[in-house]
XYZ file of C-alpha atoms in Angstrom:
758
model
C 28.105 0.834 0.597
C 25.992 3.792 1.617
C 25.236 2.314 5.044
C 27.720 2.700 7.821
C 27.494 2.663 11.597
C 24.156 3.490 13.125
C 22.870 5.474 10.142
C 20.872 3.072 8.010
C 19.592 5.484 5.399
C 20.568 4.789 1.835
C 20.637 8.522 1.234
C 23.846 9.132 3.139
C 25.556 10.410 0.005
C 22.446 11.445 -1.859
C 21.463 14.909 -2.953
C 24.874 16.533 -2.631
C 24.987 20.309 -2.363
C 28.405 21.370 -3.574
C 29.693 24.497 -1.953
C 31.290 27.316 -3.872
C 34.709 25.998 -2.949
C 34.045 22.799 -4.875
C 34.854 24.633 -8.125
C 38.197 25.965 -6.928
C 41.294 25.328 -8.976
C 44.006 22.814 -8.308
C 46.356 25.586 -7.243
C 44.007 26.717 -4.498
C 43.805 23.160 -3.236
C 47.579 22.750 -3.088
C 47.991 26.019 -1.192
C 45.317 25.026 1.271
C 46.849 21.630 1.922
C 50.383 23.013 2.139
C 49.239 25.226 4.998
C 47.691 22.265 6.773
C 50.956 20.352 6.363
C 52.606 22.634 8.908
C 50.169 21.462 11.591
C 51.548 17.896 11.474
C 54.978 17.082 12.846
C 57.576 15.121 10.952
C 57.442 12.473 13.669
C 53.782 11.713 12.937
C 54.510 11.433 9.222
C 57.382 9.074 9.951
C 55.168 6.953 12.186
C 52.554 6.737 9.449
C 55.137 5.683 6.834
C 56.570 3.131 9.274
C 53.099 1.650 9.848
C 52.282 1.481 6.143
C 55.647 -0.031 5.166
C 55.542 -2.707 7.862
C 54.704 -6.305 7.215
C 51.540 -6.191 9.252
C 49.393 -3.101 9.233
C 46.681 -2.734 11.827
C 43.127 -1.821 10.828
C 43.429 1.853 11.747
C 46.564 2.149 9.628
C 44.678 0.754 6.670
C 41.901 3.283 7.221
C 44.484 6.090 7.381
C 46.025 4.840 4.159
C 42.569 4.918 2.577
C 42.110 8.489 3.818
C 45.370 9.508 2.152
C 44.202 8.061 -1.156
C 40.881 9.845 -0.739
C 42.553 13.234 -0.189
C 44.871 12.688 -3.162
C 41.889 11.962 -5.413
C 40.080 15.052 -4.127
C 43.081 17.211 -5.054
C 43.165 15.765 -8.554
C 39.423 16.363 -9.023
C 39.664 19.909 -7.667
C 37.283 19.231 -4.778
C 37.718 20.698 -1.302
C 36.994 19.114 2.049
C 34.260 21.737 2.589
C 32.176 20.056 -0.090
C 28.998 18.735 1.505
C 29.494 15.235 0.140
C 33.187 15.089 1.070
C 32.477 16.340 4.587
C 29.866 13.643 5.063
C 32.243 10.876 3.943
C 35.015 12.147 6.251
C 32.617 12.292 9.170
C 31.505 8.703 8.594
C 35.080 7.488 8.329
C 35.966 9.250 11.566
C 32.862 7.885 13.322
C 33.588 4.328 12.163
C 37.193 4.577 13.367
C 36.084 5.781 16.806
C 33.685 2.830 17.118
C 36.417 0.278 16.382
C 39.352 2.062 18.090
C 40.626 1.149 21.512
C 40.934 3.700 24.291
C 44.662 4.023 23.694
C 44.096 4.874 20.016
C 41.555 7.685 20.499
C 44.171 10.453 20.194
C 45.529 8.857 17.059
C 42.059 8.661 15.489
C 41.218 12.281 16.331
C 44.341 13.495 14.460
C 44.105 10.997 11.597
C 42.229 13.288 9.220
C 44.639 16.226 9.434
C 47.636 13.889 9.305
C 46.272 12.072 6.221
C 45.572 15.408 4.494
C 49.144 16.586 5.075
C 50.636 13.308 3.865
C 48.421 13.389 0.774
C 49.653 16.882 -0.083
C 53.278 15.778 0.331
C 52.781 12.688 -1.829
C 51.042 14.666 -4.544
C 53.877 17.214 -4.533
C 56.564 14.536 -4.937
C 54.478 12.160 -7.069
C 55.524 9.211 -4.918
C 54.280 6.656 -4.252
C 52.103 6.076 -7.298
C 48.386 6.259 -6.520
C 46.731 2.833 -6.573
C 42.939 3.126 -6.443
C 40.625 0.875 -8.486
C 36.877 0.963 -8.909
C 34.557 -1.493 -10.692
C 31.307 0.012 -11.965
C 28.338 -1.955 -13.316
C 26.242 -0.145 -15.912
C 22.535 -1.029 -16.230
C 19.687 0.547 -18.148
C 17.428 0.332 -21.150
C 18.811 0.353 -24.642
C 19.408 3.769 -26.157
C 19.661 5.712 -22.892
C 23.353 6.572 -23.379
C 25.300 4.078 -21.266
C 28.168 3.610 -23.735
C 28.210 7.313 -24.620
C 28.610 8.200 -20.931
C 31.556 5.797 -20.605
C 33.233 7.481 -23.594
C 32.612 10.929 -22.101
C 34.190 9.932 -18.779
C 37.370 8.655 -20.456
C 37.393 11.481 -22.993
C 37.797 9.056 -25.906
C 35.801 6.457 -27.832
C 36.265 3.337 -25.733
C 33.015 1.682 -26.878
C 30.811 1.899 -29.939
C 27.612 3.920 -29.760
C 24.489 4.000 -31.895
C 21.698 6.524 -32.064
C 19.036 4.328 -33.692
C 19.978 0.754 -32.730
C 21.581 -1.011 -29.748
C 25.361 -0.613 -29.784
C 26.263 -3.110 -27.026
C 25.315 -6.699 -27.810
C 27.389 -8.508 -25.179
C 28.860 -7.902 -21.746
C 32.285 -6.279 -21.940
C 34.728 -4.624 -19.591
C 35.990 -1.141 -20.458
C 39.195 -0.303 -18.583
C 40.826 3.119 -18.327
C 42.517 5.660 -16.091
C 41.110 9.074 -15.167
C 43.296 11.347 -13.000
C 45.062 8.338 -11.526
C 41.795 6.551 -10.814
C 41.685 3.084 -12.400
C 38.135 2.568 -13.616
C 36.620 -0.657 -14.906
C 33.167 -0.249 -16.439
C 31.090 -3.385 -17.014
C 29.113 -2.340 -20.075
C 25.981 -4.470 -20.527
C 23.368 -4.916 -23.265
C 20.423 -2.576 -22.837
C 17.054 -3.758 -21.596
C 13.992 -3.521 -23.805
C 10.887 -1.547 -22.769
C 8.564 -3.314 -20.342
C 6.158 -5.690 -22.081
C 5.169 -9.334 -21.835
C 7.396 -10.437 -24.707
C 10.405 -8.332 -23.698
C 10.433 -9.424 -20.044
C 11.714 -12.907 -20.933
C 14.563 -11.426 -22.969
C 15.382 -8.914 -20.217
C 15.498 -11.700 -17.632
C 17.957 -13.702 -19.776
C 20.207 -10.635 -20.037
C 20.048 -10.030 -16.279
C 20.877 -13.647 -15.485
C 23.914 -13.496 -17.792
C 25.043 -10.270 -16.050
C 24.585 -11.940 -12.673
C 26.794 -14.853 -13.746
C 29.420 -12.436 -15.104
C 29.748 -10.395 -11.891
C 29.709 -13.455 -9.642
C 33.507 -13.790 -9.845
C 34.195 -10.141 -9.049
C 31.323 -8.067 -7.727
C 31.122 -4.375 -8.681
C 31.722 -1.574 -6.219
C 29.077 0.720 -7.696
C 25.997 0.281 -9.884
C 24.907 3.004 -12.295
C 21.270 2.691 -13.374
C 20.570 4.849 -16.437
C 17.351 6.637 -17.402
C 16.606 9.323 -19.976
C 15.448 12.496 -18.285
C 13.337 13.583 -21.266
C 11.424 10.256 -21.231
C 10.286 10.491 -17.602
C 6.764 11.762 -17.079
C 3.556 10.925 -15.224
C 3.078 7.919 -17.533
C 6.329 6.254 -16.432
C 5.720 2.522 -16.958
C 9.068 0.897 -16.091
C 7.921 -0.553 -12.774
C 7.935 -4.159 -14.169
C 11.574 -3.656 -15.226
C 12.597 -2.329 -11.800
C 10.726 -5.191 -10.163
C 12.581 -7.702 -12.357
C 15.947 -6.132 -11.470
C 15.101 -6.504 -7.783
C 14.023 -10.137 -8.199
C 17.109 -11.202 -10.197
C 19.886 -9.288 -8.389
C 18.216 -9.026 -4.998
C 17.089 -5.943 -3.124
C 20.668 -5.337 -1.880
C 21.638 -4.044 -5.333
C 19.928 -0.738 -4.505
C 22.306 -0.148 -1.560
C 25.094 1.175 -3.784
C 23.148 2.196 -6.879
C 23.348 5.677 -8.362
C 20.591 6.807 -10.732
C 22.068 8.490 -13.815
C 19.726 10.626 -15.925
C 21.031 11.330 -19.411
C 19.880 13.999 -21.901
C 19.781 16.460 -19.010
C 20.080 19.490 -21.299
C 16.934 18.652 -23.265
C 14.098 21.138 -23.528
C 11.935 21.201 -20.408
C 8.270 20.364 -21.163
C 5.321 22.429 -20.067
C 3.458 21.662 -16.882
C -0.247 20.797 -16.563
C -1.126 24.492 -16.264
C 0.705 25.423 -19.482
C 3.717 27.043 -17.804
C 7.262 25.774 -18.328
C 8.855 23.977 -15.387
C 11.773 25.474 -13.532
C 14.866 23.303 -14.169
C 15.390 22.353 -10.526
C 11.661 21.707 -10.064
C 11.604 19.472 -13.129
C 14.634 17.487 -11.920
C 12.985 17.016 -8.528
C 9.734 15.936 -10.198
C 11.431 13.289 -12.356
C 13.579 12.094 -9.467
C 10.527 11.543 -7.280
C 8.809 9.503 -9.994
C 11.752 7.133 -10.458
C 12.434 6.919 -6.725
C 8.829 6.034 -5.926
C 8.885 3.202 -8.471
C 12.111 1.848 -6.948
C 10.583 1.989 -3.468
C 7.546 0.076 -4.701
C 9.761 -2.531 -6.376
C 11.749 -3.054 -3.153
C 8.704 -2.696 -0.829
C 10.603 -0.183 1.275
C 9.760 3.517 1.403
C 13.069 4.373 3.140
C 15.185 3.712 0.039
C 16.677 6.895 -1.401
C 19.290 6.720 -4.141
C 21.526 9.605 -5.226
C 20.803 11.053 -8.662
C 23.342 12.347 -11.189
C 22.631 14.354 -14.324
C 24.569 13.635 -17.525
C 24.688 15.231 -20.984
C 26.777 13.632 -23.765
C 25.704 15.763 -26.735
C 28.519 17.374 -28.675
C 26.798 20.787 -28.547
C 26.595 20.797 -24.779
C 28.137 24.019 -23.324
C 31.643 23.708 -21.901
C 33.739 25.690 -19.427
C 37.276 26.993 -20.025
C 38.648 23.576 -19.017
C 36.650 21.885 -21.796
C 34.279 20.139 -19.361
C 30.578 19.873 -20.226
C 28.260 22.011 -18.101
C 24.595 21.354 -17.318
C 21.922 24.101 -17.367
C 22.297 24.468 -13.580
C 26.019 25.232 -13.981
C 27.215 21.866 -12.655
C 30.162 19.966 -14.195
C 28.680 16.506 -14.354
C 31.852 14.512 -15.121
C 33.734 15.500 -11.957
C 30.562 15.123 -9.949
C 30.059 11.550 -11.203
C 33.657 10.643 -10.411
C 33.288 12.151 -6.926
C 30.187 10.062 -6.263
C 31.960 6.898 -7.397
C 35.007 7.641 -5.237
C 32.914 8.360 -2.133
C 30.853 5.201 -2.604
C 33.967 3.087 -3.095
C 35.705 4.592 -0.045
C 32.713 3.986 2.224
C 32.492 0.401 0.991
C 36.160 -0.201 1.716
C 35.805 1.284 5.211
C 32.908 -1.075 5.889
C 35.062 -4.014 4.806
C 38.130 -2.965 6.804
C 36.259 -2.295 10.020
C 34.000 -5.309 9.435
C 30.715 -3.454 9.582
C 27.827 -5.580 8.400
C 24.632 -4.289 6.889
C 22.179 -4.998 9.661
C 19.282 -3.508 7.738
C 17.765 -5.243 4.747
C 15.664 -3.586 2.119
C 12.111 -4.739 1.643
C 9.180 -5.481 3.906
C 9.812 -6.479 7.481
C 10.318 -10.204 7.949
C 9.332 -10.163 11.606
C 6.503 -12.552 12.425
C 3.161 -10.830 12.173
C 0.777 -11.148 15.091
C -2.924 -10.483 14.575
C -4.632 -7.901 16.712
C -6.177 -9.519 19.784
C -8.905 -6.843 20.099
C -9.837 -7.486 16.465
C -10.074 -11.244 17.050
C -12.173 -10.643 20.153
C -14.575 -8.306 18.358
C -14.930 -10.859 15.569
C -15.796 -13.514 18.161
C -18.407 -11.299 19.835
C -19.990 -10.408 16.501
C -23.582 -11.608 16.226
C -23.832 -14.349 13.614
C -27.063 -15.069 11.776
C -27.877 -18.689 11.008
C -29.075 -18.974 7.415
C -32.054 -21.195 6.700
C -34.527 -21.621 3.895
C -37.334 -19.895 5.791
C -35.724 -16.561 5.015
C -36.296 -14.986 8.450
C -34.215 -14.709 11.585
C -35.307 -15.284 15.154
C -36.005 -11.632 15.951
C -38.301 -11.021 12.971
C -40.028 -14.321 13.619
C -40.835 -13.232 17.175
C -42.388 -10.007 15.891
C -44.418 -11.714 13.164
C -45.816 -14.293 15.567
C -46.874 -11.532 17.979
C -48.728 -9.613 15.231
C -51.309 -12.292 14.371
C -54.135 -10.202 15.786
C -53.358 -7.371 13.374
C -53.123 -9.434 10.207
C -56.653 -8.596 9.072
C -56.376 -4.866 9.770
C -55.497 -3.999 6.189
C -58.458 -5.966 4.777
C -60.843 -4.154 7.130
C -59.869 -0.737 5.795
C -62.469 1.021 3.645
C -61.666 1.628 0.015
C -60.004 4.889 -0.963
C -59.909 6.798 -4.197
C -56.440 7.185 -5.675
C -55.996 10.726 -6.965
C -54.048 11.758 -9.999
C -51.359 14.403 -9.801
C -53.610 17.157 -11.132
C -56.394 16.200 -8.712
C -53.941 16.150 -5.820
C -52.686 19.652 -6.685
C -56.241 21.042 -6.458
C -56.622 19.920 -2.835
C -56.064 22.473 -0.053
C -52.964 22.090 2.095
C -54.643 20.447 5.143
C -56.313 17.836 2.919
C -53.037 17.144 1.105
C -51.382 16.321 4.411
C -54.272 14.072 5.505
C -54.275 12.293 2.162
C -50.540 11.595 2.268
C -50.754 10.375 5.871
C -53.545 7.997 4.942
C -51.626 6.619 1.961
C -48.517 6.177 4.073
C -50.500 4.313 6.748
C -52.074 2.007 4.157
C -48.679 1.345 2.568
C -47.220 0.313 5.924
C -50.097 -2.089 6.638
C -49.859 -3.546 3.136
C -46.130 -4.211 3.481
C -46.719 -5.907 6.848
C -49.359 -8.106 5.300
C -47.057 -9.039 2.416
C -44.241 -9.918 4.817
C -46.514 -12.141 6.920
C -47.951 -13.897 3.883
C -44.480 -14.540 2.502
C -43.428 -15.964 5.879
C -46.492 -18.210 5.988
C -45.890 -19.467 2.446
C -42.329 -20.434 3.295
C -43.491 -22.248 6.428
C -46.183 -24.123 4.554
C -43.729 -25.091 1.831
C -41.361 -26.548 4.408
C -44.197 -28.471 6.114
C -45.417 -29.888 2.814
C -41.890 -30.922 1.918
C -41.565 -32.741 5.264
C -44.830 -34.615 4.690
C -43.729 -35.733 1.222
C -40.447 -37.010 2.633
C -42.352 -38.964 5.293
C -44.652 -40.481 2.648
C -41.695 -41.540 0.518
C -42.537 -39.227 -2.380
C -39.876 -37.327 -4.259
C -40.944 -33.693 -4.242
C -38.515 -32.833 -7.038
C -40.423 -35.060 -9.481
C -43.734 -33.306 -8.800
C -42.511 -29.729 -9.121
C -41.896 -27.991 -12.375
C -38.598 -26.135 -12.546
C -38.937 -22.435 -11.903
C -37.982 -19.997 -14.603
C -34.592 -18.306 -14.018
C -34.569 -14.609 -13.257
C -32.095 -12.235 -14.906
C -30.312 -9.962 -12.471
C -29.782 -6.294 -13.396
C -26.702 -5.466 -15.482
C -23.556 -4.386 -13.678
C -22.076 -0.932 -14.272
C -18.967 -1.610 -16.375
C -16.005 0.817 -16.386
C -15.681 3.463 -19.062
C -14.170 2.268 -22.334
C -13.200 3.691 -25.727
C -14.888 0.776 -27.479
C -18.082 1.417 -29.390
C -19.941 -1.545 -27.889
C -20.779 -2.218 -24.251
C -19.438 -5.352 -22.578
C -22.122 -5.620 -19.911
C -23.265 -8.949 -21.410
C -20.119 -10.547 -20.005
C -21.327 -9.962 -16.461
C -24.969 -11.000 -16.739
C -26.177 -13.580 -14.277
C -29.264 -15.796 -13.968
C -30.763 -16.759 -10.616
C -32.682 -20.021 -10.472
C -34.349 -21.831 -7.590
C -31.319 -23.944 -6.686
C -30.149 -21.462 -4.001
C -26.837 -21.033 -5.864
C -25.711 -17.562 -6.894
C -22.416 -17.074 -8.728
C -21.417 -13.614 -9.943
C -18.190 -12.085 -11.238
C -16.410 -9.458 -9.154
C -16.060 -6.391 -11.310
C -12.886 -4.305 -11.131
C -13.816 -0.705 -11.895
C -10.126 0.259 -12.108
C -9.258 -2.365 -14.721
C -7.460 -1.774 -17.998
C -9.274 -0.946 -21.195
C -9.855 -3.981 -23.475
C -9.389 -6.196 -20.434
C -11.811 -8.861 -19.264
C -12.830 -6.505 -16.465
C -12.994 -8.887 -13.528
C -10.422 -10.962 -11.683
C -12.639 -12.844 -9.260
C -15.948 -14.519 -8.562
C -18.479 -14.329 -5.739
C -20.374 -17.437 -4.569
C -23.431 -17.603 -2.305
C -25.488 -20.691 -1.622
C -27.822 -22.029 1.058
C -29.205 -25.552 0.973
C -30.964 -28.036 3.213
C -28.806 -31.127 3.644
C -31.302 -32.980 5.795
C -34.407 -32.127 7.721
C -33.657 -29.029 9.844
C -29.983 -29.218 8.822
C -28.833 -26.330 6.687
C -25.522 -25.379 5.093
C -24.448 -22.044 3.642
C -21.339 -20.947 1.795
C -20.442 -17.317 1.123
C -17.106 -16.514 -0.455
C -15.170 -14.326 -2.816
C -11.961 -15.145 -4.678
C -9.705 -12.697 -6.533
C -6.741 -13.693 -8.704
C -4.525 -11.603 -10.935
C -0.987 -12.005 -12.232
C 0.630 -11.068 -8.923
C -1.783 -11.591 -6.042
C -4.340 -14.117 -4.898
C -6.902 -13.465 -2.168
C -9.846 -15.390 -0.805
C -12.544 -14.718 1.773
C -15.086 -17.352 2.681
C -17.544 -18.238 5.430
C -18.885 -21.791 5.535
C -21.540 -22.666 8.102
C -23.568 -25.776 8.908
C -26.465 -25.537 11.385
C -29.145 -27.681 12.950
C -32.266 -25.588 13.567
C -34.989 -26.935 15.833
C -38.103 -24.780 15.335
C -39.058 -25.232 18.998
C -35.687 -25.823 20.577
C -32.004 -24.992 20.373
C -29.889 -24.200 17.325
C -26.428 -25.690 16.881
C -24.016 -24.298 14.306
C -20.414 -24.812 13.276
C -18.451 -22.865 10.719
C -15.067 -22.306 9.131
C -13.880 -18.856 8.033
C -10.845 -18.478 5.763
C -9.252 -15.157 4.847
C -5.980 -14.489 3.056
C -3.459 -12.098 4.577
C -0.518 -11.590 2.245
C 0.911 -15.027 1.586
C -0.645 -16.501 4.734
C -4.182 -17.539 5.595
C -6.233 -16.785 8.683
C -8.382 -19.817 9.450
C -11.051 -19.694 12.159
C -13.189 -22.609 13.338
C -16.151 -21.535 15.464
C -19.147 -23.202 17.057
C -22.308 -21.646 18.519
C -25.313 -22.873 20.451
C -28.557 -20.909 20.758
C -31.131 -21.753 23.418
C -34.747 -20.548 23.237
C -36.178 -22.370 26.245
C -37.605 -19.179 27.765
C -40.062 -16.979 25.920
C -38.676 -13.621 24.747
C -35.168 -14.719 25.619
C -32.358 -16.176 23.482
C -29.116 -17.382 25.055
C -26.019 -17.954 22.968
C -22.626 -19.439 23.774
C -19.727 -20.104 21.441
C -16.068 -21.026 21.120
C -13.524 -20.366 18.385
C -10.045 -21.459 17.332
C -7.985 -19.193 15.048
C -4.797 -20.222 13.264
C -2.405 -17.706 11.730
C 1.349 -17.918 11.002
C 1.717 -21.176 12.960
C 0.141 -19.590 16.041
C -3.187 -20.512 17.608
C -5.727 -18.364 19.440
C -8.619 -19.734 21.499
C -11.700 -17.767 22.471
C -15.062 -18.216 24.159
C -18.138 -16.021 24.562
C -21.541 -15.826 26.255
C -24.474 -13.789 24.985
C -28.030 -13.222 26.119
C -30.811 -11.393 24.277
C -34.023 -10.249 25.955
C -37.069 -8.912 24.070
C -39.427 -6.499 25.826
C -42.469 -6.294 23.636
C -41.988 -5.836 19.915
C -39.799 -2.756 19.981
C -37.257 -3.019 22.783
C -34.297 -5.399 22.819
C -31.404 -5.800 25.257
C -28.201 -7.675 24.359
C -25.462 -8.510 26.856
C -22.307 -10.413 25.864
C -18.853 -11.141 27.224
C -15.868 -12.981 25.792
C -12.198 -13.777 26.140
C -9.427 -14.438 23.590
C -6.036 -15.904 24.439
C -3.018 -17.040 22.443
C 0.666 -16.377 21.609
C 1.320 -15.176 25.152
C -1.402 -12.513 24.947
C -4.884 -12.232 26.373
C -7.819 -9.901 25.784
C -11.270 -9.904 27.297
C -14.243 -7.636 27.109
C -17.967 -7.331 26.721
C -20.766 -5.007 25.695
C -24.293 -4.020 26.607
C -26.686 -2.879 23.900
C -30.166 -1.401 24.127
C -32.091 -1.189 20.874
C -35.424 0.572 20.444
C -37.171 -0.055 17.141
C -39.857 1.956 15.450
C -43.539 1.040 15.523
C -43.446 -0.199 11.929
C -40.408 -2.491 12.234
C -39.439 -4.576 10.227
C -41.245 -2.728 7.402
C -39.591 0.547 8.382
C -36.072 0.353 9.744
C -36.385 3.197 12.277
C -34.306 2.405 15.349
C -32.157 3.877 18.093
C -29.269 1.828 19.495
C -27.081 2.627 22.517
C -24.006 0.450 23.138
C -21.511 0.423 25.998
C -18.288 -1.581 25.493
C -15.370 -2.477 27.759
C -12.092 -3.966 26.485
C -9.000 -4.993 28.446
C -5.718 -5.757 26.677
C -2.093 -5.562 27.864
C -3.146 -4.379 31.329
C -5.014 -1.454 29.825
C -8.772 -1.019 29.924
C -10.725 1.045 27.405
C -14.345 2.090 27.879
C -16.356 3.252 24.909
C -19.910 4.195 24.109
C -21.713 4.571 20.808
C -25.066 5.843 19.650
C -26.632 4.906 16.325
C -29.986 6.033 15.057
C -31.859 5.836 11.783
C -35.244 7.465 11.281
C -37.511 9.171 8.778
C -37.708 12.934 8.858
C -40.603 12.964 6.416
C -42.053 10.801 3.647
C -39.184 11.690 1.332
C -36.334 12.259 3.779
C -34.262 9.951 5.946
C -31.518 10.660 8.423
C -28.923 8.572 10.213
C -26.796 9.661 13.153
C -23.811 7.795 14.593
C -21.510 8.907 17.373
C -18.920 7.216 19.551
C -16.532 8.205 22.328
C -13.991 6.239 24.371
C -11.992 6.746 27.543
C -8.967 7.885 25.524
C -10.968 11.001 24.582
C -11.264 9.879 20.981
C -14.524 9.775 19.064
C -16.461 10.923 16.043
C -19.889 12.110 14.979
C -21.437 11.352 11.610
C -24.763 12.710 10.340
C -26.242 11.651 6.996
C -29.397 13.066 5.425
C -30.961 11.856 2.188
C -33.955 13.378 0.463
C -35.720 13.021 -2.875
C -37.437 16.417 -2.757
C -35.441 18.987 -0.782
C -32.719 19.953 -3.224
C -31.527 22.638 -0.825
C -29.379 19.992 0.841
C -27.289 19.829 -2.340
C -26.138 23.396 -1.693
C -23.813 21.994 0.978
C -22.023 19.966 -1.707
C -21.856 22.999 -3.998
C -20.252 25.024 -1.221
C -17.671 22.285 -0.571
C -16.793 22.048 -4.282
C -16.435 25.820 -4.522
C -14.065 25.862 -1.531
C -11.981 23.073 -3.056
C -11.661 24.844 -6.422
C -10.754 28.170 -4.823
C -8.126 26.504 -2.633
C -6.669 24.736 -5.685
C -6.487 28.037 -7.566
C -4.627 29.641 -4.652
C -2.173 26.726 -4.617
C -1.524 27.099 -8.357
C -0.887 30.823 -7.967
C 1.525 30.141 -5.107
C 3.408 27.524 -7.146
C 3.596 29.925 -10.073
C 5.070 32.662 -7.845
C 7.658 30.246 -6.423
C 8.662 29.037 -9.900
C 8.971 32.623 -11.157
């Protein structure tokens, strides 16, 4: 296992950086170890042999025996203890021994490494006892990546059959051999097929058969094979990696080494036309595969070591006949060293009874929703939908404007000028003409809004009278003609025809609107949407309304839903009672909120609101309550004061806000307004004060601006200014300047990368 002690990173033996001494000869190693032999007394060697030959060996003696085997294998592979990977393994063995050793054994542990190195040199010189070290290695990968060829290269002979154009391994088989005294058992498996819908079933059957085969004797190491020359930005083996994780479990990646074959292939050109540097290309391919593994395991901390392999007969060789990679590395000895280090660390974990306290994948700790978020959702102002189409605030304004309803009809007629006639006017007259037209447009829109409000009121009154007289209003009304909504913007496609007809929607007078949810990032030739959106408002009984707004998304992996269902009793001259249920998916759980509100309009220009809510999430419940009061001063000024409290799961949050809103003279026709809000929130014995300013206004007839700013007591805030215009194209120069800066910065980055690669 790669995990040991307090270090939980799977990269403990990843990315080795062999030192120059790692390529030293066997003679240099024997001389070095013979000098270290003089530092250990004969008494210590005798004590070690007495402990290992006894009937019962303590745990530290077993670890020392494992260290001796490790040093003997290093001598046979020609690796020194200064190698970065070897030094890391020795440090972890020493650290693990110190954790488990008693106070009386500390001196023994501190001298165990030098003593084991001396004993290993003596045993290698005499050849006694015979080295007994076994390692079981599971081989996984797609078909044709070179799994069987790598096994043959490690043993130096044809142990398994290979095929260049068809799968060579059709069944699970064990390949046993000995390399430098190391007993290796490779579990050669049938190759997986490329990721597709049809091949996934076959791949799963193969994986399940491998899982049954290794159940009796689990492997020490897993080698996952990939072809280096097949890895690029279009790497599409994520479904295969995900299936491996599901079948074998996420723990398989603890002791997995990624093996990239065909490592001496020609390096492709980069996006800028320049050839990659070899090390840069290896790092690029490694990051691609590693990111897909992290996504399959749902853990960004996973980091597997990577080994490069080349089995081609024309691969360059050194004087010892070993194949060399383009970076000068001897891959065979490096692969054996990785396997030995992984096996040794796993045995140390077993001897000292270290358990893997860290599991790969997402955290399984119970999730707790944010109390400030639940409180802000409770304090949010909720509009009660009804068939009249207006809310209480707009209704107050319309009722107060009855004296001005005939102002538009009393205006004298005006001559509408053509464009050529308008251009002939002098500048002062142009301004007066545009002001007059803008004033008339505002009055006309007000008149239209009032007439539409009156029509809706009269329709509701006539419907009530027909119900009282026992008539069925549906039998006396002709069905309205459905209206076709505008086409949705479909994603780009290589097809010759446009599929916008799939998303067309008709709106009738039944207050039911159903539309597909378009996925702009969908695949070509796909349906294009994975969800639907539903909106409906209906009158169940007199003054009793119900509304449903929801959206559901479903694909092959995930399912999500968001819905708000509300039922309300609206008394035109009295209070309003409402109750609703909100459901929202969060991963595999659902957040369900039941809320109830009561609005009182007993006092003119004042609306009082009180409400309670109950939220359920992950078998925990949260209860909240709020009070709100709204005061209207004339048609333009509004004050809102609210306060609330949320409690549950041993936590509590409370807060409130005060808002002052000043609307423009032409509201609700023009949405000019300035809003100032002060908010206080207390959670976990910490209080946060914040203030925000929001404003939206017209700069001219063709320009609008919006400004928003906020600041809190933690000295955090932001300012956002947006300007839109249909005439002043000079504003677009800001975007041109930003694009130019981005392109120049990208060019500088490319030049820097090119210099580094050169």
